[in-house]
Coordinates of C-alpha atoms in Angstrom, one line a residue:
M1 CA -36.6 -0.4 17.3
T2 CA -35.0 2.9 16.5
V3 CA -33.4 3.1 19.9
G4 CA -32.0 -0.4 19.5
I5 CA -30.5 0.4 16.1
R6 CA -28.9 3.5 17.5
H7 CA -27.5 1.6 20.5
D8 CA -26.0 -1.1 18.2
D9 CA -24.5 1.6 16.0
L10 CA -23.0 3.3 19.0
R11 CA -21.6 0.0 20.4
R12 CA -20.1 -0.8 17.1
R13 CA -18.5 2.6 16.7
N14 CA -17.0 2.5 20.2
R15 CA -15.6 -1.0 19.7
A16 CA -14.0 0.1 16.4
M17 CA -12.5 3.1 18.2
V18 CA -11.0 0.9 20.9
I19 CA -9.6 -1.6 18.3
G20 CA -8.3 1.2 16.2
A21 CA -6.5 2.9 19.1
V22 CA -4.8 -0.4 20.0
R23 CA -3.8 -1.0 16.4
R24 CA -2.3 2.5 16.1
S25 CA -0.6 2.7 19.5
G26 CA 0.8 -0.9 19.9
E27 CA 0.3 -1.5 23.6
P28 CA -1.7 1.3 25.1
S29 CA -3.2 1.2 28.6
R30 CA -6.9 1.7 29.1
T31 CA -6.2 5.2 30.4
E32 CA -4.3 6.0 27.2
I33 CA -7.1 4.5 25.1
A34 CA -9.5 6.8 26.9
S35 CA -7.3 9.8 26.1
I36 CA -7.1 8.8 22.4
T37 CA -10.8 8.0 21.9
G38 CA -12.5 10.4 24.2
L39 CA -14.6 7.5 25.6
S40 CA -15.1 7.2 29.4
N41 CA -13.0 4.9 31.5
S42 CA -16.0 2.8 32.3
T43 CA -16.8 2.3 28.6
I44 CA -13.2 1.4 27.8
S45 CA -13.2 -1.1 30.7
A46 CA -16.4 -2.8 29.5
I47 CA -15.4 -2.9 25.8
S48 CA -11.9 -4.1 26.5
S49 CA -13.2 -6.8 28.8
D50 CA -15.5 -8.0 26.0
L51 CA -12.7 -7.9 23.4
I52 CA -10.4 -9.9 25.6
G53 CA -13.2 -12.5 26.2
E54 CA -13.7 -12.7 22.4
G55 CA -10.0 -13.4 21.8
I56 CA -9.5 -10.1 19.9
L57 CA -7.3 -8.3 22.5
V58 CA -4.9 -9.6 25.1
Q59 CA -3.4 -7.7 28.0
R60 CA 0.2 -7.4 28.9
G61 CA 2.3 -5.7 31.5
S62 CA 3.9 -2.5 30.3
G63 CA 7.4 -3.0 31.6
P64 CA 9.0 -2.3 35.0
A65 CA 6.9 -1.3 37.9
P66 CA 6.4 2.5 38.1
L67 CA 8.4 4.5 40.6
K68 CA 5.3 6.2 41.9
R69 CA 2.8 4.5 44.1
G70 CA -0.4 3.3 42.6
R71 CA -1.7 0.6 40.4
P72 CA 0.6 -0.3 37.5
Q73 CA -0.8 0.3 34.0
I74 CA -1.7 -2.8 32.0
G75 CA -1.2 -2.6 28.3
L76 CA -3.6 -4.0 25.8
E77 CA -2.5 -5.4 22.4
L78 CA -4.1 -7.2 19.5
D79 CA -4.3 -11.0 19.8
A80 CA -2.1 -12.2 16.9
A81 CA -4.1 -15.5 16.9
A82 CA -7.5 -13.8 16.4
A83 CA -7.3 -13.9 12.6
A84 CA -5.0 -13.7 9.6
V85 CA -5.1 -11.9 6.2
V86 CA -3.2 -12.5 3.0
T87 CA -1.5 -9.8 0.9
A88 CA -0.4 -10.3 -2.8
V89 CA 1.7 -7.9 -4.9
L90 CA 1.6 -8.6 -8.6
S91 CA 4.0 -6.5 -10.7
L92 CA 6.2 -6.8 -13.8
N93 CA 7.6 -10.3 -13.8
F94 CA 7.1 -10.7 -10.0
L95 CA 4.6 -12.1 -7.6
A96 CA 4.9 -11.8 -3.8
V97 CA 2.5 -13.3 -1.3
A98 CA 2.5 -13.0 2.5
V99 CA 0.2 -14.3 5.3
I100 CA -0.1 -11.7 8.1
D101 CA -1.4 -12.3 11.6
Y102 CA -3.9 -10.0 13.3
A103 CA -1.1 -8.1 15.1
G104 CA 0.5 -7.4 11.7
S105 CA 3.4 -9.8 11.8
I106 CA 4.4 -12.0 8.8
I107 CA 3.5 -15.7 9.3
S108 CA 4.8 -16.9 6.0
E109 CA 5.9 -15.3 2.6
E110 CA 7.1 -16.2 -0.8
Q111 CA 8.4 -14.3 -3.8
R112 CA 8.4 -15.6 -7.4
R113 CA 9.7 -14.4 -10.7
L114 CA 7.1 -14.7 -13.5
D115 CA 7.1 -13.9 -17.2
T116 CA 4.0 -11.8 -16.8
L117 CA 4.3 -10.4 -20.3
A118 CA 4.1 -13.9 -21.9
L119 CA 1.9 -15.8 -19.6
P120 CA -1.7 -16.6 -20.9
R121 CA -4.4 -15.1 -19.0
E122 CA -5.4 -18.4 -17.3
E123 CA -1.9 -19.2 -16.3
L124 CA -1.4 -15.7 -14.8
V125 CA -4.4 -16.2 -12.6
G126 CA -3.5 -19.8 -11.9
E127 CA 0.0 -18.7 -10.6
C128 CA -1.7 -16.3 -8.1
V129 CA -4.1 -19.1 -7.0
A130 CA -1.3 -21.7 -6.6
I131 CA 1.0 -19.6 -4.5
M132 CA -1.8 -18.6 -2.1
R133 CA -3.0 -22.2 -1.9
R134 CA 0.5 -23.3 -0.6
H135 CA 0.5 -20.6 2.1
L136 CA -3.1 -21.1 3.2
G137 CA -2.2 -24.7 3.8
D138 CA 0.9 -23.8 5.9
P139 CA 0.8 -25.4 9.4
A140 CA 2.2 -22.1 10.8
L141 CA -1.3 -20.7 10.4
S142 CA -2.3 -22.9 13.5
G143 CA -6.0 -22.8 12.8
R144 CA -6.3 -19.0 12.5
R145 CA -9.3 -17.8 10.4
V146 CA -8.1 -16.1 7.2
L147 CA -10.7 -13.3 6.9
R148 CA -9.4 -11.1 4.0
I149 CA -7.2 -11.2 0.8
A150 CA -5.7 -7.9 -0.4
L151 CA -4.2 -7.9 -3.9
A152 CA -2.1 -4.9 -5.2
V153 CA -1.4 -4.8 -8.9
Q154 CA 0.4 -2.3 -11.3
G155 CA -2.0 -0.5 -13.6
I156 CA -5.6 0.5 -13.6
T157 CA -7.9 -1.4 -11.3
D158 CA -11.6 -1.2 -10.5
S159 CA -12.2 -2.3 -6.9
H160 CA -15.9 -2.1 -7.4
A161 CA -15.8 -4.5 -10.3
R162 CA -12.9 -6.4 -8.6
T163 CA -10.9 -6.3 -11.8
M164 CA -7.5 -5.4 -13.2
L165 CA -8.7 -3.2 -16.1
W166 CA -5.3 -2.6 -17.7
S167 CA -1.7 -3.1 -16.8
P168 CA 1.7 -2.7 -18.5
I169 CA 2.8 -6.0 -17.0
T170 CA 0.5 -8.1 -19.2
P171 CA -1.2 -7.8 -22.7
H172 CA -4.4 -9.0 -21.2
T173 CA -7.1 -6.7 -20.0
D174 CA -10.2 -6.9 -17.7
I175 CA -8.8 -9.8 -15.6
A176 CA -11.3 -10.5 -12.8
L177 CA -8.6 -11.5 -10.3
A178 CA -10.5 -10.8 -7.1
D179 CA -13.4 -13.0 -8.2
A180 CA -10.9 -15.8 -9.2
L181 CA -9.3 -15.7 -5.8
E182 CA -12.6 -15.5 -3.9
T183 CA -14.0 -18.4 -5.9
A184 CA -10.9 -20.5 -5.2
F185 CA -10.8 -19.8 -1.4
G186 CA -14.1 -18.4 -0.2
I187 CA -12.3 -15.5 1.3
P188 CA -13.5 -11.9 0.7
T189 CA -10.9 -10.4 -1.7
T190 CA -10.1 -6.8 -2.8
I191 CA -8.0 -5.6 -5.7
E192 CA -6.1 -2.3 -5.3
N193 CA -3.6 -0.2 -7.2
D194 CA -0.1 -0.7 -5.9
C195 CA 0.7 3.0 -5.5
N196 CA -2.5 3.6 -3.6
M197 CA -1.3 1.0 -1.2
M198 CA 2.0 2.8 -0.7
A199 CA 0.1 5.9 0.3
V200 CA -2.1 3.8 2.7
A201 CA 1.0 2.5 4.3
L202 CA 2.5 5.9 4.8
R203 CA -0.8 7.3 6.1
W204 CA -0.8 4.7 8.8
R205 CA 2.6 5.9 10.1
G206 CA 0.7 8.7 11.7
T207 CA 3.4 11.3 11.6
D208 CA 2.7 15.0 10.8
R209 CA 4.3 14.4 7.3
Y210 CA 1.7 11.9 6.3
R211 CA -1.3 13.4 8.2
H212 CA -3.2 15.6 5.7
D213 CA -1.8 16.0 2.1
F214 CA 1.0 14.0 0.6
I215 CA 2.1 12.0 -2.4
A216 CA 3.8 8.7 -2.8
M217 CA 5.5 8.4 -6.1
L218 CA 6.9 5.1 -7.5
L219 CA 10.1 5.4 -9.5
S220 CA 10.6 2.0 -10.9
H221 CA 10.3 0.4 -14.3
G222 CA 7.1 2.4 -14.4
I223 CA 6.1 5.7 -12.8
G224 CA 3.0 5.6 -10.5
M225 CA 1.5 7.8 -7.8
G226 CA -0.7 7.5 -4.7
I227 CA -2.3 10.7 -3.6
V228 CA -3.7 11.6 -0.1
L229 CA -5.8 14.8 0.2
N230 CA -7.2 16.0 3.5
G231 CA -6.2 12.8 5.0
E232 CA -8.2 10.7 2.5
L233 CA -6.9 8.5 -0.3
F234 CA -7.7 10.0 -3.7
A235 CA -9.0 6.9 -5.7
G236 CA -10.8 8.4 -8.7
T237 CA -13.8 7.0 -10.3
H238 CA -12.7 3.4 -10.0
S239 CA -9.9 3.0 -7.5
S240 CA -6.6 3.9 -9.3
G241 CA -6.6 7.6 -9.1
G242 CA -3.2 9.2 -10.0
E243 CA -1.9 7.7 -13.2
F244 CA 0.9 10.4 -13.1
G245 CA 3.3 8.4 -15.2
H246 CA 1.0 8.6 -18.3
M247 CA 0.5 12.3 -18.1
I248 CA 2.0 13.9 -21.2
H249 CA 5.3 15.6 -20.7
R250 CA 6.2 16.2 -24.4
P251 CA 3.5 15.6 -27.1
G252 CA 4.7 13.3 -29.8
G253 CA 7.8 12.6 -27.8
A254 CA 9.5 9.3 -26.6
L255 CA 7.7 6.0 -26.9
C256 CA 6.1 4.8 -23.7
R257 CA 5.2 1.3 -22.6
C258 CA 1.5 2.2 -22.8
G259 CA 1.9 2.7 -26.6
R260 CA 1.5 6.4 -26.5
R261 CA 4.3 9.0 -26.9
G262 CA 5.6 11.7 -24.6
C263 CA 4.4 10.3 -21.3
V264 CA 6.3 11.3 -18.1
E265 CA 7.2 7.6 -17.7
A266 CA 8.8 7.6 -21.2
Y267 CA 11.5 9.9 -19.7
A268 CA 11.6 8.9 -16.0
G269 CA 10.9 5.1 -16.0
N270 CA 13.8 2.8 -15.6
Y271 CA 13.6 1.8 -19.2
A272 CA 13.5 5.4 -20.2
I273 CA 16.7 6.4 -18.3
W274 CA 18.4 3.2 -19.6
R275 CA 17.4 4.1 -23.2
N276 CA 18.7 7.7 -22.9
A277 CA 21.9 6.6 -21.0
H278 CA 22.7 4.3 -23.9
G279 CA 22.1 6.8 -26.6
L280 CA 19.1 4.9 -28.0
G281 CA 16.5 6.8 -30.0
E282 CA 13.1 7.8 -28.6
D283 CA 11.5 5.3 -31.1
T284 CA 13.4 2.4 -29.5
P285 CA 10.8 0.0 -27.9
P286 CA 11.0 0.1 -24.1
A287 CA 13.0 -2.8 -22.6
A288 CA 10.7 -5.4 -21.1
D289 CA 12.6 -5.4 -17.7
I290 CA 15.9 -4.1 -16.3
A291 CA 17.5 -5.7 -13.3
E292 CA 17.8 -3.6 -10.2
A293 CA 21.5 -4.2 -10.0
D294 CA 21.9 -2.8 -13.5
M295 CA 20.1 0.4 -12.6
L296 CA 22.2 0.8 -9.5
A297 CA 25.3 0.4 -11.6
L298 CA 24.1 3.0 -14.1
A299 CA 23.5 5.5 -11.2
Q300 CA 27.0 4.9 -10.0
R301 CA 28.4 5.7 -13.5
A302 CA 26.3 8.8 -13.6
R303 CA 27.7 10.0 -10.2
A304 CA 31.3 9.3 -11.4
A305 CA 31.2 11.4 -14.5
D306 CA 29.1 14.0 -16.3
G307 CA 28.2 12.0 -19.3
P308 CA 25.1 10.4 -21.0
E309 CA 24.1 8.5 -17.8
R310 CA 24.0 11.8 -15.8
E311 CA 22.1 13.5 -18.6
A312 CA 19.5 10.6 -18.6
Y313 CA 18.7 11.4 -14.9
R314 CA 18.5 15.1 -15.7
K315 CA 15.8 14.3 -18.3
A316 CA 14.0 12.1 -15.8
G317 CA 14.1 14.9 -13.2
T318 CA 12.8 17.4 -15.7
A319 CA 9.9 15.3 -16.7
L320 CA 9.0 14.5 -13.1
G321 CA 9.4 18.1 -12.1
F322 CA 7.1 19.6 -14.7
G323 CA 4.6 16.9 -14.0
L324 CA 4.7 17.7 -10.3
G325 CA 4.7 21.4 -10.8
N326 CA 1.5 21.2 -13.0
L327 CA -0.1 18.9 -10.4
F328 CA 0.7 21.5 -7.7
A329 CA -1.0 24.2 -9.8
L330 CA -4.2 22.2 -9.1
I331 CA -3.6 21.2 -5.5
D332 CA -1.5 22.8 -2.8
P333 CA 2.2 21.8 -2.8
A334 CA 2.5 18.7 -0.6
P335 CA 5.3 16.5 0.7
V336 CA 6.5 13.9 -1.8
T337 CA 8.0 10.5 -0.9
M338 CA 9.9 8.8 -3.8
V339 CA 9.5 4.9 -3.6
G340 CA 11.4 2.2 -5.4
V341 CA 14.8 1.6 -7.0
G342 CA 14.7 5.1 -8.6
A343 CA 14.7 6.6 -5.1
R344 CA 18.2 5.2 -4.7
A345 CA 19.3 7.6 -7.4
F346 CA 17.2 10.6 -6.3
D347 CA 20.3 12.6 -5.7
L348 CA 20.8 12.5 -9.4
I349 CA 17.1 13.4 -10.2
E350 CA 16.4 16.0 -7.6
P351 CA 18.4 19.1 -9.0
A352 CA 16.6 19.0 -12.4
L353 CA 13.3 18.1 -10.8
R354 CA 13.4 21.2 -8.5
R355 CA 14.4 23.5 -11.4
A356 CA 11.5 22.3 -13.5
I357 CA 9.0 22.7 -10.6
A358 CA 10.2 26.2 -10.1
Q359 CA 9.3 27.1 -13.7
T360 CA 5.6 26.1 -13.2
A361 CA 2.7 27.9 -11.5
G362 CA 2.7 25.1 -8.9
G363 CA 6.3 25.9 -8.1
Q364 CA 5.7 29.4 -6.8
H365 CA 6.3 28.0 -3.3
S366 CA 8.6 25.3 -4.4
E367 CA 10.8 25.8 -1.4
S368 CA 8.0 24.4 0.9
I369 CA 7.9 21.1 -1.1
S370 CA 9.9 18.4 0.8
F371 CA 11.1 15.1 -0.5
D372 CA 11.8 11.8 1.3
T373 CA 12.8 8.4 -0.1
E374 CA 11.6 4.8 0.6
P375 CA 13.6 2.4 -1.7
D376 CA 11.8 -0.8 -0.7
E377 CA 8.6 -0.6 -2.6
L378 CA 7.6 -4.2 -2.0
A379 CA 7.6 -3.7 1.8
L380 CA 5.6 -0.5 1.6
I381 CA 3.0 -2.0 -0.8
R382 CA 2.7 -5.1 1.3
E383 CA 2.2 -2.9 4.5
G384 CA -0.5 -0.9 2.7
C385 CA -2.3 -4.1 1.7
A386 CA -2.0 -5.6 5.2
M387 CA -3.5 -2.4 6.8
R388 CA -6.3 -2.3 4.3
A389 CA -7.2 -5.9 5.0
L390 CA -6.7 -5.8 8.8
T391 CA -8.8 -2.6 9.2
F392 CA -11.6 -4.2 7.3
V393 CA -11.5 -7.1 9.8
D394 CA -11.4 -4.5 12.7
N395 CA -14.3 -2.5 11.4
E396 CA -16.5 -4.9 9.6
I397 CA -16.0 -8.2 11.4
F398 CA -14.8 -7.6 15.0
A399 CA -16.3 -4.2 15.8
P400 CA -20.0 -5.4 15.3
G401 CA -19.2 -8.1 17.9
P402 CA -20.5 -11.6 18.0
A403 CA -24.0 -12.5 17.3
P404 CA -26.3 -12.6 20.4
G405 CA -25.8 -15.9 22.2
P406 CA -23.3 -17.7 24.4
A407 CA -20.4 -17.7 22.0
T408 CA -17.5 -16.0 23.7
G409 CA -13.7 -16.5 23.9
E410 CA -12.5 -19.5 21.9
A411 CA -16.1 -20.3 20.8
A412 CA -16.4 -16.8 19.2
R413 CA -13.1 -17.1 17.6
T414 CA -14.0 -20.3 15.8
A415 CA -17.5 -19.3 14.8
P416 CA -18.0 -19.5 11.0
Q417 CA -17.9 -16.2 9.2
S418 CA -17.4 -16.8 5.5
S419 CA -13.7 -17.4 6.2
F420 CA -11.0 -19.9 5.3
M421 CA -9.9 -22.1 8.1
A422 CA -6.3 -23.3 7.7

């Protein structure tokens, strides 16, 4: 019995390694997969043959015939029709849903404006269910099994309790969104912090910048952070981890959306920059929402003249810089990627940010801290959700393989597995 269990575990691990190598590399040959995984050519050949037969992989030619003699390399890729997942991003006054095929391409998507601050709890949940129901019934799914839903939300989440504990986008707390979606559709569902999903997306890019330690910081109406340390997502006790925006920058200072005073966000969030640029007092209640176009226009005025608009961005940079410098006093300095509409104004923020970092213990090596920008936060969060859901399918559904029996190929693909058949 022990030998059988060990053999099954080894088989599952090897299958997961092959699937993972194909997902990361796009269209590798069997020889390239062997190089990536360290598995023998015979093992790769046997596993890839099984995965093709089960409808998980397909093989493709890798372009023009090689100039040298010999057998041309045949590339393997994920079969887009093997499965599908659903991603959802719920943020301030906004909901976006996309259905993603197994190869990672979008099948269908929809974005909606919602008054999240005013919607009753039941209606907020109902909007999420309704938009997903429309897309799960889309004929474009063509009979694919939908095997996972990944929902990203602003605020503090508990993925173990499957709940949005608190969010600035709604006055309601402890909303069991994952349970509601799973009950509605019978599809396993996970709820994640949106900034964590930004970090997951960057980690999957596989570049040296995002290999070990790095930070993804959201500069939007709110300020958020996803942290990767030693190649692993830092998720805290529950699943949210880095609530950087609600660290205190100035005790008793400006009013924050969270109701406290002096948070980093109360100086660096869109509403804070807007408030300071227009000469409003720190006691002024934060604006509920500010259009992206208005923030871009504000940044243009700040670039044009050294007035209150530019000073507002200086204050934002100072708050962010002291916060990052204090963080880097605890962990080694790491690359930082600024995400969201605020990243489009990073040229206005960066000088004050670097000056503030240099004044902290964490800024002793501030010249080694590099910054990058990713203005499209939705695309990055959706990518992180998709990779979280697809790798779950890879490792927990397809890597174990079909149950013993005759089901292979199309029969295996359509075998019931607690999934939603479109």
